[in-house]
Short mmCIF file of C-alpha atoms in Angstrom, two decimals:
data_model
loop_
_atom_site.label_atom_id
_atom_site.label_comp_id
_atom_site.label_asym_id
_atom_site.label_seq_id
_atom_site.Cartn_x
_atom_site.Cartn_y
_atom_site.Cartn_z
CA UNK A 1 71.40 92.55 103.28
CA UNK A 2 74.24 93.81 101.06
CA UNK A 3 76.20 91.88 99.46
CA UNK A 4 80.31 92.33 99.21
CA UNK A 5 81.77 92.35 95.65
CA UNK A 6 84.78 92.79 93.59
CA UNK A 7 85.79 94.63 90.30
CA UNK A 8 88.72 93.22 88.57
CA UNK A 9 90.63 94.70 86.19
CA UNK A 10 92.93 93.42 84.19
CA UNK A 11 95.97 95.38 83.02
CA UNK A 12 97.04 94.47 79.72
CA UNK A 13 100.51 96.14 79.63
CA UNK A 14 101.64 94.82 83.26
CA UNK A 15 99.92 91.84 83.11
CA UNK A 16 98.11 91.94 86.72
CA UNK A 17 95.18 91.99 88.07
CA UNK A 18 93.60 95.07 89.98
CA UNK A 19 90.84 94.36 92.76
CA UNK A 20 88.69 96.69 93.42
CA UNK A 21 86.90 95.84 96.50
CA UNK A 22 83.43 96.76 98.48
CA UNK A 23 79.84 96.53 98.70
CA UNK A 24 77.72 96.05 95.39
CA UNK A 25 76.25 99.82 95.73
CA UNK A 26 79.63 101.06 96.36
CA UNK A 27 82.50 98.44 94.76
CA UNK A 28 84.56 100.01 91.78
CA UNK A 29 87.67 101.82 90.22
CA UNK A 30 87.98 105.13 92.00
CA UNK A 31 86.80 108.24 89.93
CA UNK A 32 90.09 110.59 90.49
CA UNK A 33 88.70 112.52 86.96
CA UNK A 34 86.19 113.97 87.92
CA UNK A 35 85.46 112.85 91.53
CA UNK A 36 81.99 111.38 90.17
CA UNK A 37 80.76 108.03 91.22
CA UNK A 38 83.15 104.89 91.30
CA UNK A 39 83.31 102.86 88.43
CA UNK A 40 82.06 99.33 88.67
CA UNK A 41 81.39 98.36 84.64
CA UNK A 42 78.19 96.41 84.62
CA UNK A 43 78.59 95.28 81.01
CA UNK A 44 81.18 95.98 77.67
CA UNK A 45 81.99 95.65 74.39
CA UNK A 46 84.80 95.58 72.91
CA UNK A 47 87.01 98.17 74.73
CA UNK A 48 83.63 100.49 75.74
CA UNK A 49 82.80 99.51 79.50
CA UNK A 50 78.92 100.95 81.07
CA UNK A 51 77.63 101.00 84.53
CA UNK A 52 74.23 102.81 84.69
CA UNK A 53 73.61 105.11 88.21
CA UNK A 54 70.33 106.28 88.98
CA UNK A 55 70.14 109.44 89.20
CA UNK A 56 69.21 109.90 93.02
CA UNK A 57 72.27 108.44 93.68
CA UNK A 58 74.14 110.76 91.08
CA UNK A 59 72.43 113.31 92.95
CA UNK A 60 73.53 112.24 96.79
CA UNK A 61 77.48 112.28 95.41
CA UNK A 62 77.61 115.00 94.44
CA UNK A 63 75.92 116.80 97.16
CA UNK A 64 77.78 114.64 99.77
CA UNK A 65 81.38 115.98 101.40
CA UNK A 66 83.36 113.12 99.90
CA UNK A 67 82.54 114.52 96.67
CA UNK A 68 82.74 118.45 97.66
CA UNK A 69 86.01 118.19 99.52
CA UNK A 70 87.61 115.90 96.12
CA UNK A 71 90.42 117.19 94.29
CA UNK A 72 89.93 115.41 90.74
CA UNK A 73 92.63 115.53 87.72
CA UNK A 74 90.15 117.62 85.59
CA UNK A 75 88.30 120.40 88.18
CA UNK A 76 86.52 121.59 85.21
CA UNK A 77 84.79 118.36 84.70
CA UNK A 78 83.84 118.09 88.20
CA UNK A 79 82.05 121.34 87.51
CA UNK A 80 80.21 120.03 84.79
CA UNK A 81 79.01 116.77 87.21
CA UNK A 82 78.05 119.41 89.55
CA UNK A 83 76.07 121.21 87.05
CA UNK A 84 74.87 117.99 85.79
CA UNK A 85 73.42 117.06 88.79
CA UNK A 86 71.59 119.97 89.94
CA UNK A 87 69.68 119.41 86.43
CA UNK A 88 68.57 116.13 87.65
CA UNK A 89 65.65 114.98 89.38
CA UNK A 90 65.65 111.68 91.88
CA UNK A 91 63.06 110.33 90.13
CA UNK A 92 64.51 110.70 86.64
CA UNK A 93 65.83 107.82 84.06
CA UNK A 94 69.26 106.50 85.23
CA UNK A 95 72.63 108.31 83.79
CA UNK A 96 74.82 106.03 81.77
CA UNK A 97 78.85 106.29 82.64
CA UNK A 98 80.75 105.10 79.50
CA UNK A 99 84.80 104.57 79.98
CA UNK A 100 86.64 103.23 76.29
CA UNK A 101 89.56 101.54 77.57
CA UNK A 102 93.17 101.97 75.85
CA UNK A 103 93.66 100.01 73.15
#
């Protein structure tokens, strides 16, 4: 059974709260950079947030027509996911997503 779950962000400069809701594979800030994987930051430090994705799921993304039909900020990054991707085996270490916050 999957459980439901929330990321909340707080916004420093407006002083509100963002919710960011859905399932715990699939909860998280929508990636509009690159059209990669939602953020959901498992753990941070300071202003350096990480969620860890395994790479099978890395590799369904970016194969899946979500993904393909995406039209992210930075198109040359999305290339690089791409590329990134097709490297990857499902049975390889997880990939680390690091996001440093705004001061």
């Amino acid at each position: 059974m999957m459980e439901r779950s929330n990321a909340l962000i707080y916004n420093k400069k407006s002083g509100t709260v963002d919710n960011y809701p859905g399932t715990e594979e699939y909860a998280g800030i929508p990636n509009d950079w690159d059209g990669g994987i939602s953020f959901y930051p498992g753990t941070n430090d300071k202003n350096i947030c990480v969620q860890v994705v395994d790479s099978y799921r890395l590799i369904e993304h970016a194969n899946s027509p979500e993904f393909q039909n995406s039209t992210p900020q930075y198109p040359g990054k999305k290339a690089e996911l791409e590329e990134l991707a097709k490297s990857l085996n499902e049975n390889d270490n997880p990939v680390l997503m690091l996001v440093k916050l705004k001061e």
